[in-house]
Tab-separated table of C-alpha atoms in Angstrom:
chain	number	residue	atom	x	y	z
N	1	MET	CA	-131.941	11.618	62.900
N	2	ALA	CA	-128.742	13.425	63.778
N	3	HIS	CA	-125.787	13.206	61.385
N	4	TYR	CA	-122.131	13.692	62.256
N	5	THR	CA	-118.876	13.601	60.328
N	6	TYR	CA	-115.723	11.628	60.989
N	7	LYS	CA	-114.173	14.755	62.494
N	8	ASP	CA	-116.531	14.741	65.470
N	9	TYR	CA	-115.048	11.817	67.395
N	10	LYS	CA	-111.985	9.607	67.685
N	11	PRO	CA	-112.325	6.088	66.234
N	12	VAL	CA	-112.434	4.516	69.708
N	13	GLU	CA	-115.295	6.847	70.620
N	14	TYR	CA	-117.301	5.640	67.630
N	15	ALA	CA	-116.548	2.082	68.751
N	16	LYS	CA	-117.811	2.811	72.255
N	17	MET	CA	-121.002	4.327	70.844
N	18	ALA	CA	-121.553	1.174	68.806
N	19	CYS	CA	-120.963	-1.093	71.817
N	20	ASP	CA	-123.279	0.982	73.992
N	21	THR	CA	-125.983	0.949	71.325
N	22	MET	CA	-125.940	-2.837	71.128
N	23	MET	CA	-125.821	-3.234	74.911
N	24	ARG	CA	-128.971	-1.154	75.184
N	25	LYS	CA	-130.665	-3.321	72.572
N	26	PHE	CA	-129.636	-6.769	73.814
N	27	ARG	CA	-128.829	-8.335	77.131
N	28	ALA	CA	-125.660	-10.328	76.544
N	29	GLU	CA	-127.438	-13.684	76.749
N	30	ASP	CA	-130.040	-12.513	74.198
N	31	LEU	CA	-127.601	-11.787	71.367
N	32	PRO	CA	-128.956	-13.518	68.258
N	33	PRO	CA	-129.128	-16.346	67.469
N	34	LYS	CA	-130.022	-16.611	71.159
N	35	GLY	CA	-128.560	-19.601	72.965
N	36	ARG	CA	-126.343	-20.634	70.029
N	37	PHE	CA	-122.545	-20.575	70.026
N	38	HIS	CA	-122.141	-18.960	66.619
N	39	TYR	CA	-119.953	-16.581	64.670
N	40	HIS	CA	-122.602	-13.818	64.577
N	41	GLN	CA	-122.011	-13.178	68.273
N	42	GLY	CA	-118.336	-14.069	67.957
N	43	VAL	CA	-117.604	-11.426	65.326
N	44	PHE	CA	-119.413	-8.696	67.252
N	45	LEU	CA	-117.861	-9.586	70.590
N	46	SER	CA	-114.405	-9.865	69.026
N	47	GLY	CA	-114.864	-6.242	68.014
N	48	MET	CA	-116.037	-5.398	71.519
N	49	GLN	CA	-112.931	-7.074	72.933
N	50	LYS	CA	-110.736	-4.910	70.685
N	51	THR	CA	-112.631	-1.877	71.979
N	52	TYR	CA	-112.061	-3.016	75.575
N	53	ASP	CA	-108.352	-3.436	74.848
N	54	LEU	CA	-108.213	0.222	73.804
N	55	CYS	CA	-110.379	1.849	76.478
N	56	LYS	CA	-110.465	-0.725	79.338
N	57	ASP	CA	-114.164	-0.075	80.014
N	58	GLN	CA	-115.107	-2.841	82.465
N	59	ARG	CA	-118.662	-2.975	81.116
N	60	TYR	CA	-117.403	-4.464	77.853
N	61	TYR	CA	-115.437	-7.200	79.575
N	62	ASP	CA	-118.455	-8.018	81.751
N	63	TYR	CA	-120.737	-8.168	78.699
N	64	ILE	CA	-118.446	-10.516	76.775
N	65	LYS	CA	-118.101	-12.762	79.814
N	66	ALA	CA	-121.859	-12.763	80.406
N	67	TRP	CA	-122.539	-14.008	76.887
N	68	VAL	CA	-119.897	-16.730	77.039
N	69	ASP	CA	-121.082	-17.844	80.462
N	70	SER	CA	-124.661	-18.063	79.177
N	71	ILE	CA	-123.501	-20.717	76.680
N	72	ILE	CA	-120.688	-22.596	78.434
N	73	ASP	CA	-121.771	-24.465	81.552
N	74	GLU	CA	-119.945	-24.972	84.845
N	75	ASN	CA	-118.126	-28.000	83.405
N	76	GLY	CA	-116.863	-26.195	80.305
N	77	GLU	CA	-119.387	-27.926	78.052
N	78	ILE	CA	-120.947	-26.210	75.032
N	79	HIS	CA	-124.311	-27.754	74.231
N	80	THR	CA	-125.378	-25.459	71.381
N	81	PHE	CA	-122.764	-25.694	68.665
N	82	ASP	CA	-122.330	-27.831	65.567
N	83	PRO	CA	-118.861	-29.429	65.476
N	84	GLY	CA	-119.239	-29.914	61.731
N	85	GLN	CA	-119.016	-26.244	60.793
N	86	MET	CA	-116.339	-23.647	61.385
N	87	ASP	CA	-118.987	-20.954	61.899
N	88	ASP	CA	-119.683	-22.489	65.316
N	89	VAL	CA	-116.014	-22.635	66.283
N	90	GLN	CA	-115.169	-18.962	65.703
N	91	PRO	CA	-116.562	-17.558	69.009
N	92	GLY	CA	-113.988	-19.675	70.801
N	93	ILE	CA	-111.509	-16.885	70.060
N	94	LEU	CA	-113.072	-15.060	73.030
N	95	LEU	CA	-112.042	-17.839	75.391
N	96	PHE	CA	-108.338	-16.991	75.288
N	97	PHE	CA	-109.205	-13.521	76.559
N	98	LEU	CA	-111.393	-14.856	79.384
N	99	TYR	CA	-109.008	-17.659	80.336
N	100	GLY	CA	-106.156	-15.172	80.530
N	101	LYS	CA	-108.178	-12.851	82.723
N	102	THR	CA	-109.680	-15.437	85.078
N	103	GLY	CA	-107.620	-18.620	84.887
N	104	ASP	CA	-110.968	-20.473	84.902
N	105	GLY	CA	-110.366	-23.973	83.540
N	106	ARG	CA	-113.828	-24.076	81.971
N	107	TYR	CA	-112.586	-21.849	79.184
N	108	LYS	CA	-109.567	-24.027	78.489
N	109	LYS	CA	-111.762	-27.130	78.434
N	110	ALA	CA	-114.099	-25.495	75.932
N	111	LEU	CA	-111.127	-24.585	73.728
N	112	ASP	CA	-109.902	-28.163	73.922
N	113	THR	CA	-113.300	-29.222	72.589
N	114	LEU	CA	-113.635	-26.600	69.867
N	115	VAL	CA	-110.229	-26.432	68.222
N	116	PRO	CA	-109.922	-30.125	67.268
N	117	CYS	CA	-113.226	-29.730	65.391
N	118	VAL	CA	-111.340	-27.737	62.777
N	119	MET	CA	-108.581	-30.310	62.416
N	120	ASN	CA	-111.192	-33.076	62.127
N	121	LEU	CA	-113.255	-31.515	59.349
N	122	PRO	CA	-113.353	-33.481	56.091
N	123	ARG	CA	-111.091	-32.291	53.282
N	124	THR	CA	-111.236	-31.791	49.554
N	125	PRO	CA	-108.911	-33.912	47.376
N	126	GLU	CA	-106.465	-30.977	47.428
N	127	GLY	CA	-106.476	-30.963	51.239
N	128	GLY	CA	-108.770	-27.998	51.823
N	129	LEU	CA	-111.060	-28.064	54.829
N	130	TRP	CA	-114.761	-28.283	54.048
N	131	HIS	CA	-116.509	-25.131	55.212
N	132	LYS	CA	-119.291	-27.260	56.683
N	133	ASP	CA	-119.885	-30.968	56.701
N	134	CYS	CA	-123.222	-30.271	54.995
N	135	CYS	CA	-121.317	-28.544	52.134
N	136	PRO	CA	-119.207	-31.439	50.892
N	137	ASN	CA	-115.991	-30.632	49.056
N	138	GLN	CA	-116.528	-26.868	49.352
N	139	MET	CA	-113.913	-24.360	50.494
N	140	TRP	CA	-115.242	-20.878	51.358
N	141	LEU	CA	-113.094	-17.839	52.004
N	142	ASP	CA	-115.023	-17.175	55.224
N	143	GLY	CA	-113.509	-20.317	56.709
N	144	LEU	CA	-110.092	-18.681	57.035
N	145	TYR	CA	-111.584	-16.277	59.573
N	146	MET	CA	-113.847	-18.798	61.296
N	147	GLY	CA	-111.165	-21.414	61.922
N	148	GLY	CA	-107.792	-19.744	61.404
N	149	PRO	CA	-107.131	-17.284	64.242
N	150	ILE	CA	-108.468	-19.601	66.946
N	151	CYS	CA	-106.181	-22.424	65.772
N	152	ALA	CA	-103.157	-20.122	65.458
N	153	GLU	CA	-103.576	-18.746	68.963
N	154	TYR	CA	-104.269	-22.202	70.406
N	155	ALA	CA	-101.047	-23.475	68.819
N	156	PHE	CA	-99.082	-20.633	70.403
N	157	ARG	CA	-100.612	-20.658	73.863
N	158	PHE	CA	-100.761	-24.403	74.412
N	159	HIS	CA	-97.715	-25.557	72.430
N	160	GLN	CA	-99.620	-27.450	69.748
N	161	PRO	CA	-97.658	-26.552	66.603
N	162	GLU	CA	-99.703	-28.800	64.342
N	163	TYR	CA	-102.531	-26.251	64.521
N	164	LEU	CA	-100.304	-23.451	63.266
N	165	GLU	CA	-99.174	-25.674	60.401
N	166	LEU	CA	-102.843	-26.273	59.570
N	167	VAL	CA	-103.556	-22.527	59.509
N	168	ILE	CA	-100.601	-21.788	57.224
N	169	GLU	CA	-101.438	-24.677	54.919
N	170	GLN	CA	-105.087	-23.666	54.560
N	171	ALA	CA	-104.410	-19.987	53.889
N	172	LEU	CA	-101.890	-20.712	51.145
N	173	LEU	CA	-104.089	-23.421	49.646
N	174	MET	CA	-107.108	-21.103	49.608
N	175	GLU	CA	-105.058	-18.534	47.716
N	176	LYS	CA	-103.941	-21.182	45.229
N	177	MET	CA	-107.476	-22.441	44.633
N	178	THR	CA	-109.454	-19.176	44.529
N	179	ARG	CA	-107.164	-16.321	43.410
N	180	ASP	CA	-107.932	-14.801	40.037
N	181	GLU	CA	-104.777	-14.001	38.088
N	182	LYS	CA	-106.319	-11.105	36.186
N	183	THR	CA	-107.715	-9.068	39.097
N	184	GLY	CA	-105.793	-10.456	42.071
N	185	LEU	CA	-109.122	-10.918	43.866
N	186	TRP	CA	-110.324	-14.213	45.346
N	187	TYR	CA	-113.543	-15.961	44.361
N	188	HIS	CA	-115.985	-16.622	47.215
N	189	ALA	CA	-115.837	-20.417	47.075
N	190	TYR	CA	-114.488	-23.533	45.393
N	191	ASP	CA	-116.321	-26.826	44.857
N	192	ALA	CA	-113.945	-29.701	44.232
N	193	SER	CA	-116.809	-31.886	43.007
N	194	ARG	CA	-118.018	-29.303	40.445
N	195	LYS	CA	-121.581	-30.312	41.382
N	196	MET	CA	-122.954	-27.084	42.852
N	197	PRO	CA	-125.041	-24.859	40.546
N	198	TRP	CA	-122.679	-21.974	41.233
N	199	ALA	CA	-119.501	-23.920	40.406
N	200	ASP	CA	-117.754	-23.507	37.075
N	201	PRO	CA	-117.731	-27.006	35.520
N	202	GLU	CA	-114.045	-26.704	34.641
N	203	THR	CA	-112.523	-24.831	37.601
N	204	GLY	CA	-115.051	-25.512	40.372
N	205	LEU	CA	-114.953	-21.810	41.281
N	206	SER	CA	-117.895	-19.574	42.056
N	207	SER	CA	-118.421	-16.745	39.611
N	208	GLU	CA	-118.105	-13.584	41.710
N	209	PHE	CA	-115.877	-11.690	44.129
N	210	TRP	CA	-118.146	-11.125	47.123
N	211	GLY	CA	-116.940	-8.270	49.308
N	212	ARG	CA	-117.341	-9.566	52.846
N	213	SER	CA	-115.930	-13.002	52.046
N	214	ILE	CA	-112.769	-11.371	50.684
N	215	GLY	CA	-112.671	-9.014	53.672
N	216	TRP	CA	-112.407	-11.886	56.134
N	217	VAL	CA	-109.200	-13.104	54.492
N	218	PRO	CA	-106.678	-10.341	55.296
N	219	VAL	CA	-108.315	-9.699	58.683
N	220	ALA	CA	-107.858	-13.376	59.547
N	221	VAL	CA	-104.351	-13.784	58.165
N	222	LEU	CA	-103.148	-10.649	59.959
N	223	ASP	CA	-104.444	-12.236	63.177
N	224	ASP	CA	-102.684	-15.491	62.287
N	225	LEU	CA	-99.383	-13.703	61.706
N	226	GLU	CA	-99.282	-12.630	65.350
N	227	PHE	CA	-98.417	-16.260	66.130
N	228	VAL	CA	-96.068	-17.089	63.242
N	229	PRO	CA	-92.354	-16.531	63.996
N	230	LYS	CA	-91.062	-13.741	61.787
N	231	ASN	CA	-87.986	-15.708	60.826
N	232	ARG	CA	-90.048	-18.436	59.178
N	233	GLN	CA	-90.409	-18.466	55.408
N	234	GLU	CA	-94.131	-18.967	55.899
N	235	TYR	CA	-94.353	-15.585	57.657
N	236	LYS	CA	-93.000	-13.991	54.497
N	237	GLU	CA	-95.401	-16.013	52.351
N	238	LEU	CA	-98.462	-15.038	54.377
N	239	GLY	CA	-97.283	-11.451	54.466
N	240	ARG	CA	-96.989	-11.495	50.681
N	241	LEU	CA	-100.502	-12.971	50.472
N	242	VAL	CA	-101.906	-10.082	52.525
N	243	HIS	CA	-99.934	-7.505	50.544
N	244	ASP	CA	-101.050	-8.890	47.190
N	245	LEU	CA	-104.706	-9.230	48.100
N	246	LEU	CA	-104.990	-5.769	49.645
N	247	THR	CA	-103.140	-4.237	46.701
N	248	ALA	CA	-105.802	-5.760	44.462
N	249	VAL	CA	-108.640	-4.643	46.736
N	250	ILE	CA	-107.399	-1.048	46.832
N	251	ARG	CA	-107.813	-0.801	43.052
N	252	TYR	CA	-111.563	-1.306	43.444
N	253	GLN	CA	-112.252	1.306	46.124
N	254	ASP	CA	-114.962	3.683	44.936
N	255	PRO	CA	-113.122	6.992	44.510
N	256	GLU	CA	-116.118	9.129	45.390
N	257	SER	CA	-117.420	7.440	48.544
N	258	GLY	CA	-114.311	5.588	49.732
N	259	LEU	CA	-116.395	2.416	50.065
N	260	TRP	CA	-116.380	-0.921	48.255
N	261	TYR	CA	-119.130	-2.655	46.329
N	262	GLN	CA	-121.015	-5.805	47.301
N	263	VAL	CA	-119.553	-7.453	44.175
N	264	VAL	CA	-116.129	-5.900	44.388
N	265	ASP	CA	-115.059	-5.639	40.754
N	266	LYS	CA	-118.396	-4.572	39.271
N	267	GLY	CA	-118.898	-1.111	40.696
N	268	GLY	CA	-121.520	0.850	38.828
N	269	GLN	CA	-123.093	-2.188	37.184
N	270	LYS	CA	-126.851	-2.629	37.411
N	271	GLY	CA	-128.014	-3.855	40.806
N	272	ASN	CA	-124.668	-3.555	42.566
N	273	TRP	CA	-124.376	-1.396	45.682
N	274	LEU	CA	-121.867	-0.073	48.195
N	275	GLU	CA	-121.728	-2.433	51.176
N	276	THR	CA	-120.690	-1.359	54.659
N	277	SER	CA	-119.282	-4.491	56.302
N	278	CYS	CA	-116.777	-5.297	53.543
N	279	SER	CA	-115.754	-1.634	53.494
N	280	CYS	CA	-115.041	-1.862	57.231
N	281	LEU	CA	-113.021	-5.068	56.870
N	282	PHE	CA	-110.952	-3.773	53.965
N	283	THR	CA	-110.291	-0.514	55.804
N	284	ALA	CA	-109.263	-2.380	58.969
N	285	ALA	CA	-106.952	-4.718	57.092
N	286	ILE	CA	-105.234	-1.933	55.145
N	287	ALA	CA	-104.627	0.062	58.331
N	288	ARG	CA	-103.231	-2.956	60.159
N	289	ALA	CA	-101.082	-4.021	57.222
N	290	VAL	CA	-99.519	-0.544	57.219
N	291	ARG	CA	-99.038	-0.706	60.995
N	292	VAL	CA	-97.142	-4.010	60.822
N	293	GLY	CA	-95.136	-3.060	57.760
N	294	LEU	CA	-96.785	-5.178	55.067
N	295	LEU	CA	-98.033	-2.156	53.104
N	296	ASP	CA	-96.287	1.159	52.589
N	297	LYS	CA	-97.469	4.223	54.481
N	298	GLY	CA	-98.986	5.678	51.339
N	299	SER	CA	-101.642	2.942	51.489
N	300	LEU	CA	-102.969	4.570	54.638
N	301	ASP	CA	-104.707	7.128	52.428
N	302	TYR	CA	-107.066	4.369	51.258
N	303	ALA	CA	-107.801	3.311	54.833
N	304	LYS	CA	-108.487	6.905	55.829
N	305	LYS	CA	-110.833	7.358	52.881
N	306	GLY	CA	-112.599	4.085	53.710
N	307	PHE	CA	-113.034	5.051	57.348
N	308	GLU	CA	-114.390	8.454	56.431
N	309	GLY	CA	-116.754	6.833	53.931
N	310	VAL	CA	-118.205	4.518	56.565
N	311	ILE	CA	-118.496	7.313	59.124
N	312	ASP	CA	-120.248	9.549	56.583
N	313	ARG	CA	-122.935	6.830	56.292
N	314	LEU	CA	-123.683	6.678	60.007
N	315	LYS	CA	-126.959	7.892	61.413
N	316	TRP	CA	-128.237	8.287	64.963
N	317	GLU	CA	-131.564	7.697	66.648
N	318	GLY	CA	-131.224	9.456	69.956
N	319	GLN	CA	-128.115	7.952	71.562
N	320	ASP	CA	-128.120	4.943	69.270
N	321	LEU	CA	-125.623	4.747	66.437
N	322	LEU	CA	-126.947	3.136	63.253
N	323	VAL	CA	-124.686	1.180	60.913
N	324	ASP	CA	-126.711	0.337	57.813
N	325	HIS	CA	-126.311	-1.130	54.301
N	326	ILE	CA	-125.006	-4.387	55.813
N	327	CYS	CA	-125.487	-7.498	53.701
N	328	VAL	CA	-127.214	-10.230	55.682
N	329	GLY	CA	-125.638	-13.682	55.901
N	330	THR	CA	-125.100	-14.999	52.407
N	331	GLY	CA	-124.338	-18.288	50.739
N	332	VAL	CA	-122.595	-18.711	47.400
N	333	GLY	CA	-124.321	-17.650	44.202
N	334	ASP	CA	-124.236	-15.645	40.994
N	335	TYR	CA	-124.178	-11.880	40.458
N	336	LYS	CA	-127.927	-11.453	40.908
N	337	HIS	CA	-127.812	-13.540	44.091
N	338	TYR	CA	-125.373	-11.138	45.773
N	339	CYS	CA	-127.040	-8.002	44.464
N	340	ARG	CA	-130.462	-9.107	45.663
N	341	ARG	CA	-129.404	-9.991	49.180
N	342	PRO	CA	-131.319	-8.010	51.825
N	343	THR	CA	-129.564	-5.428	53.953
N	344	SER	CA	-129.888	-4.738	57.644
N	345	THR	CA	-129.017	-2.102	60.209
N	346	ASN	CA	-126.842	-2.952	63.239
N	347	ASP	CA	-126.605	-6.596	62.178
N	348	LEU	CA	-123.916	-8.349	64.216
N	349	HIS	CA	-121.764	-8.986	61.127
N	350	GLY	CA	-121.691	-5.292	60.379
N	351	MET	CA	-121.299	-4.059	63.927
N	352	GLY	CA	-118.436	-6.477	64.477
N	353	ALA	CA	-116.729	-5.327	61.275
N	354	PHE	CA	-117.319	-1.689	62.271
N	355	LEU	CA	-115.705	-2.241	65.679
N	356	ILE	CA	-112.728	-4.033	64.129
N	357	MET	CA	-112.276	-1.104	61.754
N	358	CYS	CA	-112.503	1.510	64.499
N	359	ALA	CA	-109.952	-0.373	66.602
N	360	GLU	CA	-107.458	-0.596	63.744
N	361	ILE	CA	-107.839	3.059	62.744
N	362	GLU	CA	-107.381	4.043	66.410
N	363	ALA	CA	-104.308	1.810	66.682
N	364	ILE	CA	-102.592	3.241	63.620
N	365	ALA	CA	-103.468	6.780	64.723
N	366	GLN	CA	-101.902	6.163	68.131
N	367	LYS	CA	-98.772	4.701	66.521
N	368	LEU	CA	-98.351	7.677	64.195
N	369	ASN	CA	-98.883	10.143	67.041
N	370	HIS	CA	-96.080	8.676	69.151
């Protein structure tokens, strides 16, 4: 296997290598889980869209469109999604891109089906959206990414302000329910019923700070902020949320590798390990927060170190770029649960996070060079 350093290529070039690797491995319609409208594909293709936005390679647009068109029929119907979980709403974020490019009403119709699913989810007594209807009274950090950006953009594009209010409400409520005062980090989940084995009987909170779940939060809220007027108090509140969370996250970056641990605050403890996808998400969020003025420029050093740490881990097999040490999809659990989760190489979670990171590092580099 060949090995390169971060100095060999620009961030957008790494992103293109990742896209090309996955396109060689999967026809668009075969992306797993095949035939399902699900966030695994949505996260990866969102990263591919960001790559397209930077390089305008037509192949990436065609690939994204081919996957969406393999799921959404000629009438704009989606037959393979579960309206009771936000994980199956997230890929709808791609539809704004396609609708804007083509004007095809199928994409608008699909959005009109998907977005109300978020509004119609059951709620905890505090008003928090259930992550899934099969997880009663549970709020998971991941939900802010799965349901937030699509609702915020829908509100903006189609003049439905109630969806932006929902996004703001849920982000601030999630912070209130899950933020730990001591560390500034957010617990993975909250169970209002206190019935789940992982839930603290007094607080309802899970016991650990899982990296990727925390990583979704600033990535999502930074997307949301694109659609919140800057003169609103809520813009300042969400900006503070991002600033505070990333300031906490930065404290737990491994100084040697530049990466973050699977269980963020327990680096070096038995069983814990440096995880790639959360490292990508944290790096992306720090870079973007600097770019939009929510973190000072000095914070860019942490993003640079994170990017270099991820790039130093990369391997190649021929032309194929390998992104490894990616935690597979994970429910809520205790310390051993997270530490024992299997890892994968070129999993769609990780490749999507890698592409998002590359796009943000490229964007901040371009801004600083102009």
